[in-house]
Each structure stands twice: as structure tokens, then as C-alpha cells.
Short mmCIF file of C-alpha atoms in Angstrom, two decimals:
data_model
loop_
_atom_site.label_atom_id
_atom_site.label_comp_id
_atom_site.label_asym_id
_atom_site.label_seq_id
_atom_site.Cartn_x
_atom_site.Cartn_y
_atom_site.Cartn_z
CA MET A 29 115.40 189.48 149.33
CA ALA A 30 112.18 189.61 151.78
CA ALA A 31 110.95 192.15 149.50
CA LEU A 32 111.68 190.36 146.48
CA ASP A 33 110.31 187.43 147.72
CA ARG A 34 106.94 189.11 148.87
CA TRP A 35 106.50 190.66 145.02
CA GLU A 36 107.83 187.10 143.58
CA ARG A 37 105.21 185.64 145.40
CA ARG A 38 102.67 187.76 144.21
CA LEU A 39 103.42 187.88 140.72
CA VAL A 40 103.43 184.18 140.69
CA ALA A 41 99.98 183.93 142.43
CA ILE A 42 98.65 187.08 140.05
CA ALA A 43 99.72 184.77 136.93
CA HIS A 44 97.91 181.93 138.54
CA VAL A 45 94.53 183.49 138.82
CA ILE A 46 94.82 185.02 135.29
CA PRO A 47 94.00 181.84 133.50
CA TYR A 48 90.43 181.25 135.39
CA PHE A 49 90.03 185.19 135.03
CA VAL A 50 90.72 185.13 131.25
CA LEU A 51 88.34 181.69 130.83
CA THR A 52 85.42 183.67 132.79
CA VAL A 53 85.49 186.90 130.74
CA THR A 54 84.95 185.23 127.68
CA THR A 55 82.54 182.50 128.54
CA VAL A 56 80.40 185.34 129.80
CA LEU A 57 81.25 187.40 126.76
CA TYR A 58 80.48 184.05 124.68
CA ALA A 59 76.56 184.04 126.82
CA VAL A 60 75.98 187.57 125.74
CA PHE A 61 77.23 188.26 122.27
CA THR A 62 76.88 184.17 120.57
CA GLU A 63 74.02 183.60 118.88
CA GLN A 64 74.05 179.81 118.79
CA THR A 65 71.04 176.62 119.80
CA VAL A 66 70.93 175.76 123.17
CA ALA A 67 72.84 172.40 122.44
CA GLN A 68 75.82 174.18 120.87
CA ARG A 69 75.76 176.27 124.19
CA TRP A 70 75.55 173.64 126.93
CA PHE A 71 77.83 171.90 124.69
CA THR A 72 80.54 174.71 125.31
CA TYR A 73 79.76 175.09 128.89
CA GLY A 74 80.82 171.90 129.36
CA VAL A 75 84.05 172.24 127.83
CA VAL A 76 84.65 175.31 129.77
CA ALA A 77 83.12 173.51 133.18
CA CYS A 78 85.95 170.87 132.22
CA CYS A 79 88.57 173.18 131.82
CA PHE A 80 87.78 174.58 134.50
CA ALA A 81 88.54 171.11 136.81
CA TRP A 82 91.55 170.21 134.61
CA MET A 83 93.06 173.56 135.52
CA ALA A 84 92.69 173.29 139.22
CA TRP A 85 93.18 169.67 139.81
CA TRP A 86 96.38 169.13 137.37
CA PHE A 87 97.74 172.37 138.58
CA THR A 88 96.15 174.72 141.38
CA LEU A 89 95.47 171.50 143.65
CA HIS A 90 98.59 169.70 143.02
CA PRO A 91 101.60 171.74 143.52
CA GLY A 92 103.95 169.55 143.60
CA TRP A 93 103.04 167.60 139.92
CA ARG A 94 104.46 171.06 138.05
CA GLY A 95 107.92 169.63 139.13
CA ARG A 96 106.98 166.42 137.31
CA PRO A 97 107.39 166.51 133.50
CA ARG A 98 105.34 163.63 132.35
CA LEU A 99 102.14 164.69 134.27
CA MET A 100 102.69 168.65 133.24
CA ALA A 101 102.77 167.24 129.38
CA VAL A 102 99.35 165.53 129.99
CA PHE A 103 97.66 168.82 131.56
CA ILE A 104 99.13 170.69 128.72
CA GLY A 105 98.17 168.28 125.94
CA GLY A 106 94.64 168.80 127.83
CA MET A 107 94.87 172.31 127.39
CA VAL A 108 96.02 172.51 123.85
CA VAL A 109 92.57 169.99 123.80
CA PHE A 110 90.31 172.21 125.22
CA TYR A 111 91.04 175.12 123.62
CA ALA A 112 91.18 173.85 120.33
CA VAL A 113 87.57 173.28 120.77
CA LEU A 114 86.54 176.15 122.48
CA GLY A 115 88.31 178.46 119.77
CA MET A 116 86.95 176.58 117.00
CA GLN A 117 83.44 177.11 118.79
CA GLU A 118 83.60 180.88 119.05
CA HIS A 119 86.26 183.23 118.22
CA TRP A 120 85.94 184.66 121.76
CA PHE A 121 87.68 181.52 122.91
CA GLY A 122 90.92 182.85 121.79
CA VAL A 123 91.92 184.95 124.03
CA VAL A 124 92.38 181.60 125.97
CA SER A 125 95.36 181.15 124.32
CA TYR A 126 96.93 183.45 127.29
CA ALA A 127 96.43 180.77 129.95
CA LEU A 128 98.19 178.23 127.48
CA TYR A 129 101.35 180.71 127.01
CA VAL A 130 101.51 180.99 130.88
CA TYR A 131 101.08 177.49 131.56
CA ALA A 132 104.10 176.43 129.07
CA SER A 133 106.52 179.29 130.32
CA GLU A 134 106.31 177.48 133.54
CA VAL A 135 105.90 173.64 133.46
CA LEU A 136 107.81 173.29 129.75
CA ARG A 137 111.10 174.02 129.14
CA GLY A 138 113.40 173.61 125.79
CA ARG A 139 111.97 172.73 122.53
CA TRP A 140 108.97 171.67 123.79
CA MET A 141 108.00 175.12 125.71
CA PHE A 142 108.36 176.69 122.18
CA VAL A 143 106.29 173.80 120.12
CA VAL A 144 102.87 174.04 122.50
CA VAL A 145 103.90 178.03 121.97
CA ALA A 146 103.75 177.77 118.20
CA LEU A 147 101.21 175.34 118.58
CA THR A 148 98.98 178.02 120.27
CA ALA A 149 99.42 180.31 118.59
CA VAL A 150 98.31 178.83 115.31
CA LEU A 151 95.36 177.61 117.26
CA ALA A 152 94.58 181.57 118.01
CA ALA A 153 94.65 182.48 114.38
CA LEU A 154 92.47 179.43 113.44
CA SER A 155 90.43 181.01 115.93
CA LEU A 156 90.06 184.59 114.41
CA PHE A 157 89.02 183.56 111.49
CA GLY A 158 86.51 180.37 112.18
CA GLY A 159 88.83 177.92 111.42
CA TYR A 160 90.78 177.38 108.87
CA PRO A 161 89.61 179.22 105.80
CA VAL A 162 88.73 177.35 102.59
CA ASP A 163 90.05 179.85 100.44
CA ALA A 164 93.00 180.99 102.53
CA GLN A 165 94.61 184.45 101.25
CA ALA A 166 98.25 185.89 102.00
CA ALA A 167 96.54 187.77 104.49
CA PHE A 168 95.74 184.57 106.61
CA TRP A 169 99.18 183.52 106.63
CA LEU A 170 101.17 186.70 107.42
CA LEU A 171 98.28 186.85 110.12
CA LEU A 172 99.40 183.13 111.10
CA VAL A 173 103.29 183.79 110.91
CA VAL A 174 103.03 186.92 113.04
CA PHE A 175 101.30 185.22 115.37
CA VAL A 176 103.64 182.61 115.75
CA VAL A 177 106.80 184.78 115.70
CA LEU A 178 105.74 186.83 118.23
CA ALA A 179 104.04 184.43 120.76
CA CYS A 180 107.77 182.47 120.25
CA THR A 181 109.68 185.81 120.97
CA PHE A 182 107.87 186.85 124.03
CA THR A 183 107.96 183.46 125.55
CA TYR A 184 111.63 183.74 124.70
CA VAL A 185 112.03 186.66 126.66
CA GLY A 186 110.38 186.14 129.48
CA HIS A 187 112.27 182.83 129.83
CA VAL A 188 115.23 184.29 129.77
CA THR A 189 113.82 187.45 132.32
CA THR A 190 112.52 184.84 134.74
CA GLU A 191 115.96 182.71 134.25
CA GLN A 192 117.69 185.98 135.33
CA ALA A 193 115.52 186.78 138.03
CA ARG A 194 115.97 183.24 139.38
CA LEU A 195 119.86 183.05 138.88
CA ARG A 196 120.26 186.85 140.89
CA LYS A 197 117.85 185.91 143.77
CA GLU A 198 120.07 182.08 143.54
CA LEU A 199 123.45 184.59 143.59
CA LEU A 200 121.68 186.86 146.56
CA GLU A 201 121.13 183.68 148.50
CA GLU A 202 124.46 182.56 148.18
CA ASN A 203 125.93 186.10 149.02
CA GLU A 204 124.22 186.08 152.19
CA GLY A 205 124.83 182.38 152.94
CA LEU A 206 128.67 183.50 152.86
CA HIS A 207 128.21 186.99 154.46
CA ALA A 208 126.69 184.97 157.63
CA GLN A 209 129.89 182.11 157.15
CA LEU A 210 131.90 185.00 157.11
CA LEU A 211 130.23 186.68 160.29
CA VAL A 212 130.26 183.91 162.11
CA GLN A 213 133.73 182.56 161.19
CA ALA A 214 135.06 186.38 162.48
CA HIS A 215 132.89 185.74 165.24
CA GLU A 216 134.70 182.57 166.08
CA ALA A 217 138.66 184.18 164.95
CA GLY A 218 137.62 187.24 166.81
CA VAL A 219 136.67 184.75 169.99
CA GLN A 220 139.87 182.43 169.76
CA ASP A 221 142.24 185.69 169.04
CA GLU A 222 140.73 186.84 172.45
CA ARG A 223 141.65 184.07 173.94
CA HIS A 224 144.95 183.68 172.28
CA ARG A 225 145.35 187.27 173.64
CA MET A 226 144.20 186.58 177.33
CA ALA A 227 146.08 183.21 177.55
CA GLY A 228 149.23 184.99 176.72
CA GLU A 229 148.52 188.30 178.91
CA ILE A 230 148.59 186.05 181.49
CA HIS A 231 151.35 183.97 181.03
CA ASP A 232 153.34 186.74 180.49
CA THR A 233 151.98 189.34 183.66
CA LEU A 234 150.25 186.94 186.23
CA ALA A 235 151.77 183.23 185.65
CA GLN A 236 155.86 185.31 185.63
CA GLY A 237 154.43 187.71 188.49
CA LEU A 238 153.08 184.77 190.57
CA ALA A 239 156.53 182.21 189.78
CA GLY A 240 158.30 185.28 190.98
CA ILE A 241 156.20 185.79 194.29
CA ILE A 242 157.10 182.36 195.16
CA THR A 243 160.77 182.17 194.48
CA GLN A 244 161.26 185.36 196.59
CA LEU A 245 159.05 183.84 199.37
CA SER A 246 160.82 180.31 199.02
CA ALA A 247 164.05 181.84 199.53
CA ALA A 248 162.95 184.03 202.34
CA THR A 249 165.51 183.47 205.40
CA ASP A 250 165.50 184.59 208.89
CA ALA A 251 168.86 187.02 207.39
CA ASP A 252 166.99 188.34 204.80
CA TRP A 253 162.95 188.10 204.91
CA GLU A 254 162.23 191.64 205.35
CA ARG A 255 163.98 192.13 201.64
CA ARG A 256 162.53 188.97 200.15
CA VAL A 257 158.50 190.24 201.37
CA ALA A 258 159.34 193.87 200.26
CA VAL A 259 160.39 192.58 196.57
CA ALA A 260 157.47 190.04 196.72
CA SER A 261 154.71 192.60 197.34
CA GLU A 262 156.61 194.88 194.73
CA LEU A 263 155.40 191.86 192.26
CA ALA A 264 151.92 191.56 193.70
CA ARG A 265 151.43 194.80 192.92
CA ALA A 266 152.84 195.00 189.48
CA ASN A 267 150.97 192.09 188.28
CA LEU A 268 147.82 193.50 190.05
CA ALA A 269 148.26 196.35 187.34
CA GLU A 270 149.33 194.06 184.97
CA ALA A 271 145.79 191.91 185.12
CA ARG A 272 143.82 195.33 185.15
CA ARG A 273 145.37 196.59 181.69
CA SER A 274 145.57 192.75 180.38
CA VAL A 275 141.37 192.89 181.09
CA HIS A 276 140.69 195.98 179.38
CA ALA A 277 143.66 195.42 176.41
CA LEU A 278 145.78 198.29 177.34
CA GLN A 279 149.54 198.34 176.32
CA PRO A 280 152.04 197.47 178.83
CA PRO A 281 153.38 200.06 181.50
CA ALA A 282 156.61 200.26 180.50
CA LEU A 283 155.41 201.62 177.08
CA ASP A 284 152.54 204.58 178.44
CA SER A 285 156.20 206.96 178.47
CA ALA A 286 158.82 205.48 177.13
CA ALA A 287 160.28 203.97 173.39
CA LEU A 288 160.52 200.49 173.13
CA HIS A 289 164.18 200.58 173.62
CA GLU A 290 163.62 202.17 177.15
CA ALA A 291 161.07 199.62 177.88
CA LEU A 292 163.65 196.84 176.97
CA ASP A 293 166.15 198.61 179.45
CA ASP A 294 162.91 198.69 182.34
CA VAL A 295 162.48 195.40 182.12
CA ALA A 296 165.63 194.04 182.03
CA SER A 297 166.85 195.86 184.58
CA GLY A 298 163.97 194.61 186.82
CA TRP A 299 164.29 191.25 185.92
CA SER A 300 168.18 191.63 187.13
CA LYS A 301 167.61 192.90 190.04
CA HIS A 302 165.64 190.21 191.00
CA ASN A 303 167.00 187.42 189.63
CA GLY A 304 170.62 188.79 190.40
CA VAL A 305 172.00 188.12 186.96
CA PRO A 306 173.38 190.72 184.91
CA VAL A 307 172.04 191.66 181.38
CA SER A 308 172.89 194.13 178.91
CA VAL A 309 170.52 195.48 176.40
CA THR A 310 171.87 197.06 172.95
CA LEU A 311 170.33 199.28 170.23
CA THR A 312 171.13 199.08 166.51
CA GLY A 313 170.01 201.34 163.95
CA ALA A 314 167.64 204.03 163.48
CA VAL A 315 164.78 204.09 166.13
CA ARG A 316 161.10 204.53 164.41
CA GLU A 317 157.99 204.73 165.91
CA MET A 318 156.11 201.62 165.14
CA HIS A 319 152.55 200.21 165.71
CA PRO A 320 151.69 199.87 168.97
CA GLU A 321 151.16 195.76 168.57
CA VAL A 322 154.95 195.59 167.12
CA GLU A 323 156.04 197.09 170.00
CA VAL A 324 154.05 194.94 172.58
CA ALA A 325 154.41 191.52 170.65
CA LEU A 326 158.77 192.35 171.11
CA LEU A 327 158.31 193.70 174.94
CA ARG A 328 156.35 190.57 175.58
CA THR A 329 158.65 188.08 173.92
CA ALA A 330 161.50 189.94 175.64
CA GLN A 331 159.65 189.26 179.19
CA GLU A 332 158.94 185.61 178.37
CA ALA A 333 162.18 184.99 176.98
CA LEU A 334 164.10 185.99 180.40
CA ALA A 335 160.91 184.47 182.73
CA ASN A 336 162.49 180.91 180.72
CA VAL A 337 166.19 182.00 180.88
CA ALA A 338 164.73 182.45 185.34
CA LYS A 339 163.34 178.97 185.40
CA HIS A 340 165.46 176.68 182.80
CA ALA A 341 168.72 178.15 182.04
CA SER A 342 170.90 178.83 185.27
CA ALA A 343 172.68 181.60 183.03
CA SER A 344 175.77 183.44 184.16
CA ARG A 345 174.75 186.27 182.10
CA VAL A 346 172.20 187.58 179.49
CA GLY A 347 172.27 189.92 176.19
CA LEU A 348 169.39 191.95 174.39
CA THR A 349 169.98 193.35 171.33
CA LEU A 350 167.47 195.41 169.51
CA SER A 351 167.51 196.00 165.84
CA TYR A 352 165.95 198.61 163.64
CA MET A 353 166.31 197.79 159.67
CA GLU A 354 165.12 198.94 156.79
CA ASP A 355 161.53 197.19 156.88
CA VAL A 356 161.98 195.26 160.01
CA VAL A 357 162.93 195.05 163.64
CA THR A 358 164.31 192.24 165.94
CA LEU A 359 164.73 191.01 169.13
CA ASP A 360 167.28 188.99 169.56
CA VAL A 361 167.77 187.36 173.35
CA ARG A 362 171.15 185.19 174.26
CA ASP A 363 171.97 183.41 177.73
CA ASP A 364 174.81 181.57 178.26
CA GLY A 365 172.61 178.67 180.54
CA VAL A 366 172.21 175.24 180.08
CA GLY A 367 169.90 174.75 176.93
CA PHE A 368 167.68 172.21 175.54
CA ASP A 369 167.62 169.81 172.68
CA LEU A 370 165.41 171.33 170.04
CA ALA A 371 163.95 168.11 169.25
CA ARG A 372 162.33 167.88 172.32
CA PRO A 373 161.27 170.84 173.39
CA SER A 374 159.57 171.54 177.09
CA ASP A 375 155.60 171.45 177.56
CA GLY A 376 155.32 174.93 178.67
CA PHE A 377 153.49 178.03 177.39
CA GLY A 378 156.36 179.95 176.84
CA LEU A 379 157.66 179.38 173.11
CA PRO A 380 154.20 178.65 171.58
CA ALA A 381 153.15 182.06 173.30
CA MET A 382 155.80 184.20 171.53
CA ARG A 383 155.73 182.35 168.69
CA HIS A 384 151.92 182.72 168.09
CA ARG A 385 152.50 186.42 169.20
CA VAL A 386 154.54 186.83 166.00
CA ASN A 387 153.48 185.08 163.68
CA ARG A 388 150.31 187.17 164.41
CA LEU A 389 152.16 190.03 162.86
CA SER A 390 153.66 188.33 160.19
CA GLY A 391 156.71 187.90 161.67
CA ALA A 392 158.84 185.14 162.53
CA LEU A 393 160.58 183.48 165.45
CA PHE A 394 163.82 181.14 165.00
CA VAL A 395 165.58 179.62 168.74
CA GLU A 396 168.61 178.08 168.85
CA SER A 397 170.01 175.62 171.38
CA GLU A 398 171.50 172.58 172.58
CA PRO A 399 172.61 171.10 175.90
CA GLY A 400 175.22 172.85 177.50
CA ALA A 401 175.81 175.97 174.62
CA GLY A 402 173.38 178.20 175.74
CA THR A 403 169.83 179.48 173.64
CA ALA A 404 169.95 182.28 171.78
CA ILE A 405 165.62 184.28 170.23
CA SER A 406 165.27 185.92 167.48
CA ALA A 407 161.81 187.97 166.91
CA ARG A 408 161.61 189.68 163.25
CA VAL A 409 158.93 191.89 162.52
CA PRO A 410 157.85 194.03 160.14
CA ALA A 411 158.43 197.51 161.19
#
């Protein structure tokens, strides 16, 4: 885009200089090769000077006027008059028609552009013959038609080319704007996704671990304080390792060397040991290898569901079921605790975190519960 803009500015600058150059060259040729009276010469020089001043005032010195149709109509009208006077004075000035073609194609649009171009072509033909020939032959009319057709054709081609270049430039600018917008949106989405990931990891690891440590230390008595402190220390070490893994976006240690169902067994047995609630883990379907993100999401969902059972359910038993089906895998966590009213969910981070993890994998999370009837959570994701 930058290179195209530079070339476009250079070409426009050259096009704006050419009318002055053409008028200067034709004036020199007129002064050298034309034999006229002193009065005729000074008249021609005066018209040339007025034409220079006209172009400078109306076009060069006031670029903002180029977008004002009425002012440009005055400018083009004056140029036609100057060209007609000079062309009828001497055929050398017929070349000045190029200046009119340049100006007309830039500042006029629609039929008025072609009217001025056709009129300029007629004046160019008359200039070539020194005015309208009294005994006009077929050659004159043929040349006149050729001039008009060629001028209008080349003007039309140039106009179409210019419009296409303008549209391409606008399209490139629009694409650059969209690209920049997409980059910003992607960056914002990445930042937001990383925030969700870190929030989920902190909630699933550090928050749960700290809650477990507090529970163990609060329940410590003179009789079993050593066991409680040992469990709290174990939880602290495990959560420190989890925190380091979360910072580096590593998968949970339970999945390092074990399949998902084996990792669920380890998580369930560890949770049961710390909370004193039996947990059964059931596997259905043929085990298959899945994307690490799917396994992490299901493992974290199980951990969060078990943490919620420990904090809120007062359950006597919990069941986990991992089901491999044809194109999906589901994880069901059920407890026989106190349940809750789905119309009045808690303000905690647990359910939203689970739902976010599952939804970002194009899955779905379902929750069934009612007071006194336990709770069932089902996570369903593509396998």
C-alpha cells in the first residue's frame, strides 16, 4: 500500500506539471517558427500568460476547489476559451488540448466530461486546419470524427482504469482495516481466554487446595493433629506443583503418564481419602486417545464437581461415570447430598468455570438437582 501510494502521488504530480510543460513548449515553438506581426505576438503572449495564471489560480494553488463542481465548471470553461483562442491563432497550440484532457478527466464526471473532451477534440481538429475550412472536404470531417472518437475512447478507458485503481485501493484499505481489527480482536480474545484459563486453573487447583488445607487444620485435634498437618502439608506441596504447571500451561500431573479413566481413579481416591466419602468410578465404552484439551477439561470438571460436593453437598457417596461413545465422551458426577434449587444457583465460580471449559470445546454441561435429592452434573464433549 505504501509503495502504491508513493507511485500514485508521483503520477498525479507529473500529470499536474504536464499542462504547464506543454504550454511552455508550444509557446517556444510559436515564438521561433511563427511569423506574425508584433501586435499578434504580444496578444498571443498575453493569452498564454493569462492561461498560466488561470491554471495556477483555479487548480494548482487551490487544490481544495477540485471537489467543487461549480468552481471546476468555471475553470474548465475558461480553459476551453483560452485553448480556442490560442488554437485559432496558431496550429502549434493544438497540442495544448492534452492539458484539457487531463483536467477534464480529473475534475469532471459523467456526460460533462465527454462533452468537454469532444469539444476539445473538435477545437484540436480546427487548430490543425487553421480554423474551419470554407471548402471543407471529406478529409476534414473524417479527421474531425477520428479526433472526437479517439479522444472520447481514450478518456473513457483512462476513466475506467482510474476508477478501478481507486476501488482496488479502497478495497486494500478496507482489507487492511479488517486485518488490523481481526488482529486486535484475536489479541483481546487471546487475553480473555488466558484470563479464563488462569482463573479456572487457580480455582481448580489453588483455591481447592487452600480450602482443603484450611479444612484439615481446622479439624485438627490433640488426638490427630499430626495426621491432619501431614495431610495439609501434602496438599500444599501438590498445589504448589499445580500452580507451577498452571503458569506454564502444562497438563495436570495425573495425566502425565496415565489415561483419563486412570487419572479419574487417582483423583477420586485422593478426594475420598481426604474427605472420608466413598467414590465409585465406572468406565463404559471403548477407551480411545483424545485431544489433551478434552482430557484436561473432563478431569478439571471432575475435580470441580468433587470440590463442590465436599463444600456443599454433605453427601454419603459419590459416583463418577466416564462414557466413551461413537463421537462424544461424557462425564457424569452424581451425589446423594442435600442438592440445591436450580432457580437459585450459588454465586460461586464453580459451575460457570465448568461450563466455560466445556463450551470452549463445543461441548455442553447439564446440571440436575433439587433440594434433598442430590445433584447430577453431566459434561458432554466431542471425542
